[in-house]
GROMACS .gro file of C-alpha atoms in nm:
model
  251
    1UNK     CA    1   9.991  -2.362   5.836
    2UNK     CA    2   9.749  -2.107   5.758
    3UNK     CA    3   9.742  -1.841   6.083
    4UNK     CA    4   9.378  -1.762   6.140
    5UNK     CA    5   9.531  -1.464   6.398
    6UNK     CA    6   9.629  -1.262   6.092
    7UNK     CA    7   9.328  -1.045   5.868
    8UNK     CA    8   9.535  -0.853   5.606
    9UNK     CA    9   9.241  -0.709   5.427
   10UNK     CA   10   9.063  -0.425   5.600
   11UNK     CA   11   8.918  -0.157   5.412
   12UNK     CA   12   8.817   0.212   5.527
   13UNK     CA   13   8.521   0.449   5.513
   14UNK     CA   14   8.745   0.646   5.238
   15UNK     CA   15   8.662   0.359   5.000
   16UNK     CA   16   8.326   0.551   4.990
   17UNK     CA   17   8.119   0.179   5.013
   18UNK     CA   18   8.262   0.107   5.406
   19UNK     CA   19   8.124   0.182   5.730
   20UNK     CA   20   8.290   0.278   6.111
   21UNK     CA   21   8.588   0.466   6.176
   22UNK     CA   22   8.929   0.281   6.131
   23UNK     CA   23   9.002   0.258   6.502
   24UNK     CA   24   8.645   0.048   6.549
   25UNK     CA   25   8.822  -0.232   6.279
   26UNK     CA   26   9.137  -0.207   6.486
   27UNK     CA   27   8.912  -0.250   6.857
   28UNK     CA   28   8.707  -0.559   6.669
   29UNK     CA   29   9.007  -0.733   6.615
   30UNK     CA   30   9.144  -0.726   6.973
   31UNK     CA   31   8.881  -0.851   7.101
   32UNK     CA   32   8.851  -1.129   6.874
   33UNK     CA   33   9.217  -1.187   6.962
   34UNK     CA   34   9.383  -1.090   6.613
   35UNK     CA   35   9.773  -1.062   6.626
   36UNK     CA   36   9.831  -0.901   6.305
   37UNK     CA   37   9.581  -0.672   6.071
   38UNK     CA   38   9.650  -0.464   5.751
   39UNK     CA   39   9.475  -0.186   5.634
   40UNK     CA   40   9.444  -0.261   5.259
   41UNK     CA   41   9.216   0.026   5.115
   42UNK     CA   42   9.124   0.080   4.718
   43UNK     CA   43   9.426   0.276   4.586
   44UNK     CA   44   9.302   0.604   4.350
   45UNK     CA   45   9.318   0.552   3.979
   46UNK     CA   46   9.403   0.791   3.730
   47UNK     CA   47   9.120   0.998   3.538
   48UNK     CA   48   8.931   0.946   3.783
   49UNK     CA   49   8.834   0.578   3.680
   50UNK     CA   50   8.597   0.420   3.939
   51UNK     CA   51   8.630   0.687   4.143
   52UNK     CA   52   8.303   0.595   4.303
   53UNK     CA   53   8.426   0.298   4.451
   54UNK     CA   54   8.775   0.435   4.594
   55UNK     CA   55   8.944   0.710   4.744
   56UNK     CA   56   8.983   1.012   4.590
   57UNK     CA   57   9.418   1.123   4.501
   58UNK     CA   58   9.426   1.373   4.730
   59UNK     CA   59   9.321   1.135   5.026
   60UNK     CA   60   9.623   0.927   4.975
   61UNK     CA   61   9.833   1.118   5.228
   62UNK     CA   62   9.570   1.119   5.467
   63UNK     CA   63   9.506   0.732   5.431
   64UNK     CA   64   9.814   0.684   5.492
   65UNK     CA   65   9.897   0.894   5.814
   66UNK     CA   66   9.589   0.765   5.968
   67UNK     CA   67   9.728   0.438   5.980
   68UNK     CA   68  10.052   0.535   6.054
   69UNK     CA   69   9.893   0.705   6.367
   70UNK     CA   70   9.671   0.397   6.445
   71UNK     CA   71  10.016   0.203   6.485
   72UNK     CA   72  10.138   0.398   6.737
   73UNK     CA   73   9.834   0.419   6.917
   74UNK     CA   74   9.742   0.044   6.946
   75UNK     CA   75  10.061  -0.162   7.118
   76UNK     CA   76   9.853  -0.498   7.170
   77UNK     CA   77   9.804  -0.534   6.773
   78UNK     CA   78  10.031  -0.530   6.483
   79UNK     CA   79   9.902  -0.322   6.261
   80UNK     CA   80  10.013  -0.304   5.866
   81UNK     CA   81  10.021  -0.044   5.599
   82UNK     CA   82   9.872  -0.221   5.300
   83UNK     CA   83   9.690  -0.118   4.946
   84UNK     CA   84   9.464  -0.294   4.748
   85UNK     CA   85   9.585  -0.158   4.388
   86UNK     CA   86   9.382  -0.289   4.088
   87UNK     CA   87   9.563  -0.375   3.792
   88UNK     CA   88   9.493  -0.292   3.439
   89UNK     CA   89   9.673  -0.277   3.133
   90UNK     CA   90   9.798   0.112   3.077
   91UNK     CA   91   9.774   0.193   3.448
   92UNK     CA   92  10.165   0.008   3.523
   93UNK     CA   93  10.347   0.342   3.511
   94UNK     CA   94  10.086   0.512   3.781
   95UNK     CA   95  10.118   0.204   3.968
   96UNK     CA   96  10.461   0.182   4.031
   97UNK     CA   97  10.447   0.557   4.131
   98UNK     CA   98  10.226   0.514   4.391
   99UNK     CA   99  10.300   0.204   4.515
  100UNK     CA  100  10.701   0.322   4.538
  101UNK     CA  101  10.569   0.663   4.692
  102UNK     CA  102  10.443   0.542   5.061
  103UNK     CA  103  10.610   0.273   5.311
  104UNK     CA  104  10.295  -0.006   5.172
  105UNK     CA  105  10.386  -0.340   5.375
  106UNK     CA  106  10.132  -0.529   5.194
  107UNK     CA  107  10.058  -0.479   4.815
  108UNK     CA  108   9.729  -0.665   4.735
  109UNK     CA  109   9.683  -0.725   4.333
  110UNK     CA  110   9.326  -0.723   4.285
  111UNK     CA  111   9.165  -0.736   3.915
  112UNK     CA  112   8.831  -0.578   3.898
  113UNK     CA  113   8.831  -0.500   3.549
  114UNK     CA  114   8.985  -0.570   3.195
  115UNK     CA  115   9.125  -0.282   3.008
  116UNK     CA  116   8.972  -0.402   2.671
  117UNK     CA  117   8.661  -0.515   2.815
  118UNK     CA  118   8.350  -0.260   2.696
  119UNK     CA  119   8.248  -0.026   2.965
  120UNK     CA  120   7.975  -0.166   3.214
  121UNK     CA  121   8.123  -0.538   3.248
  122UNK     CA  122   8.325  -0.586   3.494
  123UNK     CA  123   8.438  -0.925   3.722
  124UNK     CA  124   8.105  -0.860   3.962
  125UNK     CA  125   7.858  -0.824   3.623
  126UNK     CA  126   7.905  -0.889   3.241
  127UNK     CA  127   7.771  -1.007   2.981
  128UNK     CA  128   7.930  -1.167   2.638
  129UNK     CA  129   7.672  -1.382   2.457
  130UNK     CA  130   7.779  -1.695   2.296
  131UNK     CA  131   8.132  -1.626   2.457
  132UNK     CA  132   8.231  -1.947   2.618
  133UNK     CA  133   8.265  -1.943   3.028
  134UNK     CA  134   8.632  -2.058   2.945
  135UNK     CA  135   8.748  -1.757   2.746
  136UNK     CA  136   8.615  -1.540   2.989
  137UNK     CA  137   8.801  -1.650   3.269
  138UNK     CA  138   9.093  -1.708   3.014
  139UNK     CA  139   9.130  -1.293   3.002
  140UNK     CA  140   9.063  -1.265   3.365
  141UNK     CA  141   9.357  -1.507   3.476
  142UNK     CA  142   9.598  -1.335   3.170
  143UNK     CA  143   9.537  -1.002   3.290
  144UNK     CA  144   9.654  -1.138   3.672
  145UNK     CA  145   9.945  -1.332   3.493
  146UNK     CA  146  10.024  -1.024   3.367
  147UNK     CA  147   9.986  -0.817   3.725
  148UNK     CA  148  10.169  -1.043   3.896
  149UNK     CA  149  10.489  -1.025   3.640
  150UNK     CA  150  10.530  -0.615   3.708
  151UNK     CA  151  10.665  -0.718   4.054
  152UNK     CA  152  10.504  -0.445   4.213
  153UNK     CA  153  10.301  -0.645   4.444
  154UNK     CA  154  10.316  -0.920   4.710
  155UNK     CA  155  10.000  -1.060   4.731
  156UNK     CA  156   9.738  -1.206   4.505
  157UNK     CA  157   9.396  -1.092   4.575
  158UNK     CA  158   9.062  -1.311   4.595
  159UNK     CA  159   9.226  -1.522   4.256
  160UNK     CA  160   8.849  -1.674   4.107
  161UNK     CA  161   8.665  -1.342   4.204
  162UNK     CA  162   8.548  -1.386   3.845
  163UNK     CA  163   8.355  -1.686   3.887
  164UNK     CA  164   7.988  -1.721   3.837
  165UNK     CA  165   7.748  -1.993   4.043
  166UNK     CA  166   7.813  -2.329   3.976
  167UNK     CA  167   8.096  -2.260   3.733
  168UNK     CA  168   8.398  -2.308   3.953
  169UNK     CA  169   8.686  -2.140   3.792
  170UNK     CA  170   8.961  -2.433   3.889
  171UNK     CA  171   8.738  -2.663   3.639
  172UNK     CA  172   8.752  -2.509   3.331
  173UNK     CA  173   9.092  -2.330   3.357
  174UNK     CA  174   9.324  -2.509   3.518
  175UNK     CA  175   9.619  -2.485   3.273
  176UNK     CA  176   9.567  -2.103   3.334
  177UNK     CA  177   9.520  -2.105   3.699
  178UNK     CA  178   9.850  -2.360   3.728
  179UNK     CA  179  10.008  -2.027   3.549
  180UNK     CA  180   9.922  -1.778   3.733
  181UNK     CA  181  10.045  -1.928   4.022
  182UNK     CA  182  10.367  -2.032   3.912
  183UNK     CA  183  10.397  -1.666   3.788
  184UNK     CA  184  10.326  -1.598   4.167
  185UNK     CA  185  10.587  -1.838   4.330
  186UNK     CA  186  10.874  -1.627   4.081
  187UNK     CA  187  10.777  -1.384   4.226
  188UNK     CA  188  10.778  -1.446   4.580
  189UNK     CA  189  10.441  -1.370   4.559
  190UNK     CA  190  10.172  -1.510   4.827
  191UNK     CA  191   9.795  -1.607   4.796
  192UNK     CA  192   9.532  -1.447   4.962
  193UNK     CA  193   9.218  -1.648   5.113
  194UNK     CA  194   8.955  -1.367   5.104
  195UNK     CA  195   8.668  -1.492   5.320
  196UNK     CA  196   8.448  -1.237   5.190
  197UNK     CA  197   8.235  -1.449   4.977
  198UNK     CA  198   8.112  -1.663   5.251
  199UNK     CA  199   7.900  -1.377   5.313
  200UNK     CA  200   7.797  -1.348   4.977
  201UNK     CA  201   7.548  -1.534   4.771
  202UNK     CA  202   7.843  -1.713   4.610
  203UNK     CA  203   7.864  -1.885   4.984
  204UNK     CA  204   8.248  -1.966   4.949
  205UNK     CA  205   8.586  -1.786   4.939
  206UNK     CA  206   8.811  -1.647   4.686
  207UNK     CA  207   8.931  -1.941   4.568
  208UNK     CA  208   8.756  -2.153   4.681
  209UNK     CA  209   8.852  -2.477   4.863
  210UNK     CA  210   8.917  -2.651   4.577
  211UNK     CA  211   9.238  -2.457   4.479
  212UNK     CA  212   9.425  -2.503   4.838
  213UNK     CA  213   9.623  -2.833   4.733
  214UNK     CA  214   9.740  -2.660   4.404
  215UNK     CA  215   9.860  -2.359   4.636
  216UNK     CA  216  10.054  -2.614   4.855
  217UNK     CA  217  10.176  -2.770   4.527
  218UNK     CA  218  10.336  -2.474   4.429
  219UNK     CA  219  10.447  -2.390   4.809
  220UNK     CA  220  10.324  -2.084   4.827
  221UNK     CA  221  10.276  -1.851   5.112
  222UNK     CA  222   9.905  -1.785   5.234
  223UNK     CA  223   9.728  -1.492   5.364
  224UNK     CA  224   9.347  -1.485   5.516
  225UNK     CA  225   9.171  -1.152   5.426
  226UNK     CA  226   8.850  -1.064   5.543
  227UNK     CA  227   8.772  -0.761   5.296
  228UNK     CA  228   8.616  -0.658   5.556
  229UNK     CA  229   8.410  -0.329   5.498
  230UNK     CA  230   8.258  -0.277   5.833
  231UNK     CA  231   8.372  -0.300   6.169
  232UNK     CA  232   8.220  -0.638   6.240
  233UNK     CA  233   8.356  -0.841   5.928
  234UNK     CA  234   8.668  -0.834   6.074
  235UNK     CA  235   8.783  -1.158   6.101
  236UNK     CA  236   8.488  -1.333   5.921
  237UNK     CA  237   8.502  -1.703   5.912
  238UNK     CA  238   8.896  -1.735   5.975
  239UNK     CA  239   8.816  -2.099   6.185
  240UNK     CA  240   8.642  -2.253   5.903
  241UNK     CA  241   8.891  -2.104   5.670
  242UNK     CA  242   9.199  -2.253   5.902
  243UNK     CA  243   8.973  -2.596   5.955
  244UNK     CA  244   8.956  -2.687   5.623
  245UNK     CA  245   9.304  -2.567   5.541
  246UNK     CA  246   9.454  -2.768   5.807
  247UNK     CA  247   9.323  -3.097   5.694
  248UNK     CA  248   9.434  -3.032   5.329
  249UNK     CA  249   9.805  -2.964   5.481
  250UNK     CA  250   9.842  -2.559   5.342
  251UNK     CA  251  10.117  -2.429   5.435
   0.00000   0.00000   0.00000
C-alpha cells in the first residue's frame, strides 16, 4: 500500500524559487506526524544551464552537509539524502559524476526539458504549431525511457508533468507510457506520486489517477512526493493521495 507517512520530495531555499530554512520543512513534518522525508533539491547542471532555477556547483557540498547535519539533529524523523537530477541527452557523463560523488539515498529522474527542443519550450510552456499533442508527449516519454535506462536513478519523477488541460497523457500515449514503465520495473526503479499539482491549476497529481492500476500492473514500488517548496507544502494532500490509492489496490 501506498504509505502516506513518507514525503520524499522536499526542496530547499538553494533551489533559488523555495522559501523557509530546511529545519522549518523538517519541524512541519513532525507535527503532521511524517515518519520518513527526503530532501530532494535541483542538482546543478553544467554551463550553467537553468541555473536560475537550481543551485549553483559550488553549493553542492554545502547542500549536502546541511542535510547530513539535519539527520543528526532530528531523532523522531528519518530523514533522507535525495537529488532531483534532470535528465537530458549529453548531460549522462556529468550525471553519473555527481550522482556517484555524494551518499544520495534517493535519485529522483525528473525531465524538464528536451535536449533538441528550441530554447524557450520546455514541459511547463511550448509551443509547436500543427505538431500533434501525441508526438509531443511521444519525445517527452522517450527522453524518460531513455533516463531511466542509464541506471543512475531510483525513482521516476512526476511521469505526465508534460500534460496540458484536458489532454490526459495516459490517453493518447499509452503504448509509450506502458514503456516507460516497464523500462522502470528493469530497473528496479519506483514511481513517484507528486502531489504538487493538486495545488496547481492542473488540480491533479503527477500522474494522475488514471495511471495507478497500470503502476500496480507492472508491480511497481510507489513513492508520495510533495515537491514541496515551502515549509507548509509538506505533506500536501497525502490522505487523498493514499484514499484513492487504496481503493484501486497500489501497492
Amino acid at each position: 500500500m501506498v504509505s502516506g507517512d513518507k514525503d520524499f520530495h522536499i526542496h530547499t531555499k538553494r533551489c533559488k524559487h523555495a522559501s523557509g530554512e530546511p529545519q522549518e520543512y523538517v519541524e512541519q513534518a513532525i507535527r503532521m506526524g511524517l515518519k520518513e522525508i527526503a530532501f530532494t533539491d535541483h542538482i546543478p547542471l553544467p554551463h550553467g544551464f537553468d541555473r536560475a532555477h537550481r543551485m549553483d556547483p559550488d553549493e553542492l557540498d554545502d547542500y549536502v552537509n546541511d542535510v547530513l547535519t539535519l539527520q543528526k539533529q532530528y531523532s523522531e524523523i528519518v530523514i533522507h539524502l535525495g537529488i532531483e537530477a534532470d535528465f537530458i541527452d549529453g548531460f549522462e557523463p556529468f550525471l553519473e559524476k555527481t550522482l556517484n560523488a555524494y551518499p544520495f539515498e534517493i535519485k529522483i529522474l525528473s525531465v524538464h526539458f528536451l535536449a533538441h527542443w528550441p530554447q524557450g519550450n520546455w514541459v511547463f510552456q511550448y509551443n509547436f504549431p500543427g505538431k500533434p499533442i501525441k508526438e509531443i508527449y511521444a519525445e517527452y516519454l522517450q527522453a524518460v525511457k531513455r533516463g531511466i535506462e542509464t541506471g543512475l536513478f531510483n525513482v521516476v519523477g512526476h511521469l505526465d508533468l508534460i500534460k496540458r488541460p484536458n489532454m490526459p497523457l495516459l490517453k493518447h500515449n499509452e503504448r509509450e507510457v506502458r514503456e516507460v514503465l516497464a523500462a522502470a520495473r528493469e530497473n528496479g526503479m519506483a514511481i513517484e506520486i507528486n502531489t504538487s499539482g493538486l495545488r496547481k491549476k492542473i488540480g491533479e497529481p503527477y500522474p494522475d489517477f488514471s495511471f495507478l492500476p497500470l503502476i500496480a500492473e507492472y508491480g511497481l514500488p510507489v513513492t508520495l512526493g510533495s515537491d514541496a517548496h515551502a515549509p507548509q507544502q509538506v505533506g500536501f494532500s497525502f490522505d487523498k493521495v493514499k484514499k484513492v490509492a487504496k481503493i484501486k489496490e497500489l501497492k
